[in-house]
């Protein structure tokens, strides 16, 4: 291969790689065996396998990087050992140069996002320069590299290889790069002397088993996608600076008046780091995971809430989707002004958010919501590494559901969004109103670039979560948990597609389940609107009451529903409404006169935009003093401005 | 009985009238809102009790159902507040007249109407002070924010900003107290507007601002108590609803009397 590429030799490197491959194969075999066993055996076998730290991968990124905090520039050298594990020879390499998204106003990111992310506007520029790209033998590949693949956008680099890398072969590259961090507004960047260094190095696109590169520009919506690899980082910062990074810190050395910290992570698909001299630190261990919370001064009162959320999250998410396999987890609370960095996930490192104060009596779980959400991403993104641009619902949607479920289990369903004296709001019900009321949005199963900012949140996050929770409530929590747990375990360290998710559900619920429920709801955006049409209950000549009830499905999604009839003396009777019946009619004779009806009394169906049309009452319960209380409120307001 | 309490007692009818006016004005935006919320859940078996269900399912549905009614409701609220602002000087001068001379309501009203525009003049004359408070509310936190921009502690930064609001809040309290005292002086027939305002300013030596703030704090506490007690008593049924109505309105009346006590004290101060 003309000295530029070489077959994997019988060297120490190869021995490590072969061992890694064997471990991976053993793991895959265990997964495969587990899928054939019972659900309990499945979970236990797999969980036992993943308790051990993940094995190294054949592909390896070794990065030496140095941060200049005054210019906000990271100078780095990447030594990349890439093994072609696909079925086809590689004639080129595709690298993501994500920081170039901030290079000008014509990039795909800036055009699609209109220069903002989650309401934070772009205040400046950032970019990455690849100054050298050579093989280990010293052959210069830069002349064969192109970044002008899309007009105005240089977030991808295609490097044509002089000769193909065959299946099982490897190539070693040495890439020198310089990352100019932008002022932080979209995940990566700096504010004052705080640096969130993410998407900062040339990173290979994911290569599918078929041999196709899954490369894409940095989109306004949607996130990232890469293959699993071993990362070794040597991060140089000024002495006294605190660094948090993907992986475990293995050593630390002083060099030229600076400090170099070494981190290593096996079987992750990205590496990010954070550097700030003012971080406070809290270190605890939970279920064998060393949790490191890095937070700004003054946040001491809020840190226990984040810690509690992380501990509960690790336990509950681990139980549901298989244990968290890494030995470390770093939780970063960014300082004021770094909102653009907040609410983001990286392998073994999450960036949360929340106020510094903890007001007594206010139990609204806002900081917990962000922390649990980012932690849940360690499964749906980190371990189950789906393509975040092609199918964002597989990471954001599943994560949103998992977060809401954990919060509901932790704090109670009714107070999982807001918990104030005199007012509680349910997380799922709040999501239902945001997702289903208002203008229609595309189905959650579409690619990220099919959405605008609002539609992305309402559909990908919220509607997916509602579909999953509705499925869980309608078809049984135990079976649902088994199906999703199977998906998370079977797809660990893989790149699943929606079909893999549906296969796991079909495996538990029976063939065709996904075609009936999940595909229509997720891939076509169908809803399950239904309403009550009529209720009558009249006395007949025999002294009994003939009760007739009618209901109509407005949505096309067929769910099993219940109708509850209520008698005037508190009697209740429930009638099942089968999924395949669009218009429901029932009549029966009973001693009771039924004067009210409620569709879906247990609130299983969260895919009904309007729950109010599922109520009929000819006689209601005694009314409350709504007017008196509203008058009291306005009276106080008027007294403040009047006499 | 202290002279202040004697004044409050003597002006009970006027105080009650102020309370009734407030309640009637409050009804304007409250009725359509309460009615819309109740209508939204009128078909629910639990009736308006559904609005109080844990998790807020039906409360959120009812608010979502308001739709275009939000705009109407916002307009009604703004109009009501503007009306309150316009009626405010008349009611306050009538109230002060009644508190001052224990006159019949009709006479007090006539005196209040006579001084209506002078009362507005007091507000206009003192408005620069309110403007200054607003300016300080924007400028001082802005400057302090720049000064503490580099502090790494969010807590220090936020507390510094909060502290930076203090001058503006102090001036706002000064303005509100001065405003009431000036109108009290006007009710006493304090001559030309400038003399009224100067006279009111002189009363600051007698710790007027703390007295003003104490009525404000007491009034706020009574208002909060009305909401908490109202919520606790609102268990459904005619009797409970009646109890809620009585308790919330009695507490609103009490709040009005607390303000009457402060206005009577203001009249004593500008003697």
Tab-separated table of N, CA and C in Angstrom, chain B residues 42-96:
chain	number	residue	atom	x	y	z
B	42	UNK	N	-67.485	22.354	32.007
B	42	UNK	CA	-68.892	22.179	32.410
B	42	UNK	C	-69.415	20.783	32.091
B	43	UNK	N	-68.792	20.102	31.124
B	43	UNK	CA	-69.237	18.747	30.785
B	43	UNK	C	-68.476	17.676	31.555
B	44	UNK	N	-67.591	18.097	32.409
B	44	UNK	CA	-66.831	17.112	33.200
B	44	UNK	C	-67.684	16.653	34.376
B	45	UNK	N	-67.682	15.355	34.654
B	45	UNK	CA	-68.503	14.860	35.781
B	45	UNK	C	-68.193	15.547	37.104
B	46	UNK	N	-66.946	15.986	37.273
B	46	UNK	CA	-66.586	16.658	38.532
B	46	UNK	C	-66.851	18.147	38.487
B	47	UNK	N	-67.419	18.640	37.383
B	47	UNK	CA	-67.713	20.064	37.275
B	47	UNK	C	-66.457	20.899	37.433
B	48	UNK	N	-66.607	22.067	38.063
B	48	UNK	CA	-65.443	22.949	38.209
B	48	UNK	C	-64.421	22.373	39.173
B	49	UNK	N	-64.802	21.321	39.902
B	49	UNK	CA	-63.841	20.632	40.765
B	49	UNK	C	-62.702	20.027	39.955
B	50	UNK	N	-62.988	19.757	38.658
B	50	UNK	CA	-61.932	19.198	37.800
B	50	UNK	C	-60.757	20.166	37.670
B	51	UNK	N	-61.039	21.466	37.797
B	51	UNK	CA	-59.955	22.460	37.681
B	51	UNK	C	-58.921	22.290	38.777
B	52	UNK	N	-59.320	21.668	39.880
B	52	UNK	CA	-58.407	21.503	41.015
B	52	UNK	C	-57.764	20.118	41.055
B	53	UNK	N	-57.986	19.324	40.013
B	53	UNK	CA	-57.446	17.958	40.020
B	53	UNK	C	-55.924	17.993	40.099
B	54	UNK	N	-55.297	17.085	40.882
B	54	UNK	CA	-53.830	17.045	40.947
B	54	UNK	C	-53.239	16.852	39.551
B	55	UNK	N	-52.147	17.532	39.301
B	55	UNK	CA	-51.507	17.430	37.991
B	55	UNK	C	-51.995	18.466	37.012
B	56	UNK	N	-53.108	19.148	37.362
B	56	UNK	CA	-53.580	20.265	36.550
B	56	UNK	C	-54.062	19.891	35.161
B	57	UNK	N	-54.486	18.617	34.964
B	57	UNK	CA	-54.898	18.182	33.612
B	57	UNK	C	-55.988	19.084	33.058
B	58	UNK	N	-57.039	19.256	33.830
B	58	UNK	CA	-58.214	19.969	33.310
B	58	UNK	C	-58.024	21.479	33.406
B	59	UNK	N	-57.232	21.904	34.371
B	59	UNK	CA	-56.912	23.338	34.470
B	59	UNK	C	-56.146	23.766	33.221
B	60	UNK	N	-55.151	22.963	32.817
B	60	UNK	CA	-54.368	23.286	31.616
B	60	UNK	C	-55.253	23.223	30.379
B	61	UNK	N	-56.136	22.202	30.329
B	61	UNK	CA	-57.060	22.082	29.191
B	61	UNK	C	-57.936	23.327	29.113
B	62	UNK	N	-58.430	23.763	30.282
B	62	UNK	CA	-59.333	24.917	30.304
B	62	UNK	C	-58.611	26.176	29.837
B	63	UNK	N	-57.389	26.365	30.280
B	63	UNK	CA	-56.628	27.539	29.834
B	63	UNK	C	-56.326	27.443	28.342
B	64	UNK	N	-55.997	26.241	27.886
B	64	UNK	CA	-55.707	26.060	26.456
B	64	UNK	C	-56.957	26.344	25.626
B	65	UNK	N	-58.106	26.058	26.216
B	65	UNK	CA	-59.376	26.225	25.510
B	65	UNK	C	-59.749	27.705	25.362
B	66	UNK	N	-59.116	28.571	26.185
B	66	UNK	CA	-59.463	29.994	26.125
B	66	UNK	C	-59.212	30.568	24.732
B	67	UNK	N	-58.146	30.125	24.099
B	67	UNK	CA	-57.844	30.520	22.711
B	67	UNK	C	-57.916	32.021	22.505
B	68	UNK	N	-58.829	32.449	21.610
B	68	UNK	CA	-58.963	33.861	21.280
B	68	UNK	C	-59.477	34.700	22.431
B	69	UNK	N	-60.068	34.037	23.417
B	69	UNK	CA	-60.601	34.784	24.562
B	69	UNK	C	-59.484	35.444	25.372
B	70	UNK	N	-58.259	34.958	25.197
B	70	UNK	CA	-57.130	35.551	25.913
B	70	UNK	C	-57.013	37.043	25.600
B	71	UNK	N	-57.145	37.378	24.308
B	71	UNK	CA	-56.989	38.768	23.883
B	71	UNK	C	-58.073	39.622	24.513
B	72	UNK	N	-59.314	39.123	24.489
B	72	UNK	CA	-60.439	39.866	25.075
B	72	UNK	C	-60.181	40.079	26.562
B	73	UNK	N	-59.759	39.000	27.210
B	73	UNK	CA	-59.512	39.048	28.650
B	73	UNK	C	-58.400	40.053	28.980
B	74	UNK	N	-57.354	40.043	28.174
B	74	UNK	CA	-56.239	40.981	28.402
B	74	UNK	C	-56.732	42.406	28.241
B	75	UNK	N	-57.579	42.637	27.215
B	75	UNK	CA	-58.113	43.988	26.990
B	75	UNK	C	-58.974	44.435	28.165
B	76	UNK	N	-59.840	43.536	28.632
B	76	UNK	CA	-60.728	43.880	29.758
B	76	UNK	C	-59.886	44.216	30.991
B	77	UNK	N	-58.840	43.439	31.205
B	77	UNK	CA	-57.984	43.667	32.378
B	77	UNK	C	-57.291	45.027	32.276
B	78	UNK	N	-56.764	45.339	31.093
B	78	UNK	CA	-56.068	46.619	30.912
B	78	UNK	C	-57.048	47.776	31.110
B	79	UNK	N	-58.237	47.649	30.521
B	79	UNK	CA	-59.237	48.723	30.649
B	79	UNK	C	-59.621	48.903	32.118
B	80	UNK	N	-59.779	47.778	32.819
B	80	UNK	CA	-60.144	47.860	34.236
B	80	UNK	C	-59.052	48.552	35.039
B	81	UNK	N	-57.814	48.217	34.738
B	81	UNK	CA	-56.707	48.829	35.477
B	81	UNK	C	-56.615	50.326	35.158
B	82	UNK	N	-56.862	50.697	33.896
B	82	UNK	CA	-56.851	52.122	33.533
B	82	UNK	C	-57.980	52.866	34.247
B	83	UNK	N	-59.140	52.204	34.291
B	83	UNK	CA	-60.294	52.781	34.996
B	83	UNK	C	-59.966	52.969	36.477
B	84	UNK	N	-59.288	51.981	37.039
B	84	UNK	CA	-58.892	52.066	38.460
B	84	UNK	C	-57.956	53.253	38.661
B	85	UNK	N	-57.047	53.431	37.695
B	85	UNK	CA	-56.114	54.556	37.795
B	85	UNK	C	-56.858	55.894	37.726
B	86	UNK	N	-57.873	55.946	36.861
B	86	UNK	CA	-58.633	57.192	36.715
B	86	UNK	C	-59.510	57.458	37.931
B	87	UNK	N	-60.133	56.419	38.434
B	87	UNK	CA	-61.018	56.574	39.585
B	87	UNK	C	-60.238	56.735	40.888
B	88	UNK	N	-59.008	56.263	40.878
B	88	UNK	CA	-58.183	56.254	42.092
B	88	UNK	C	-58.152	57.587	42.824
B	89	UNK	N	-57.785	58.678	42.127
B	89	UNK	CA	-57.710	59.968	42.825
B	89	UNK	C	-59.038	60.391	43.441
B	90	UNK	N	-60.141	60.131	42.715
B	90	UNK	CA	-61.452	60.515	43.251
B	90	UNK	C	-61.754	59.728	44.521
B	91	UNK	N	-61.539	58.411	44.425
B	91	UNK	CA	-61.838	57.560	45.592
B	91	UNK	C	-60.940	57.929	46.767
B	92	UNK	N	-59.668	58.171	46.479
B	92	UNK	CA	-58.748	58.446	47.580
B	92	UNK	C	-59.069	59.793	48.238
B	93	UNK	N	-59.380	60.808	47.433
B	93	UNK	CA	-59.680	62.116	48.028
B	93	UNK	C	-60.990	62.056	48.800
B	94	UNK	N	-61.946	61.267	48.302
B	94	UNK	CA	-63.216	61.092	49.024
B	94	UNK	C	-62.954	60.392	50.355
B	95	UNK	N	-62.146	59.391	50.254
B	95	UNK	CA	-61.795	58.580	51.438
B	95	UNK	C	-61.092	59.458	52.488
B	96	UNK	N	-60.135	60.243	52.016
B	96	UNK	CA	-59.381	61.118	52.926
B	96	UNK	C	-60.305	62.168	53.549
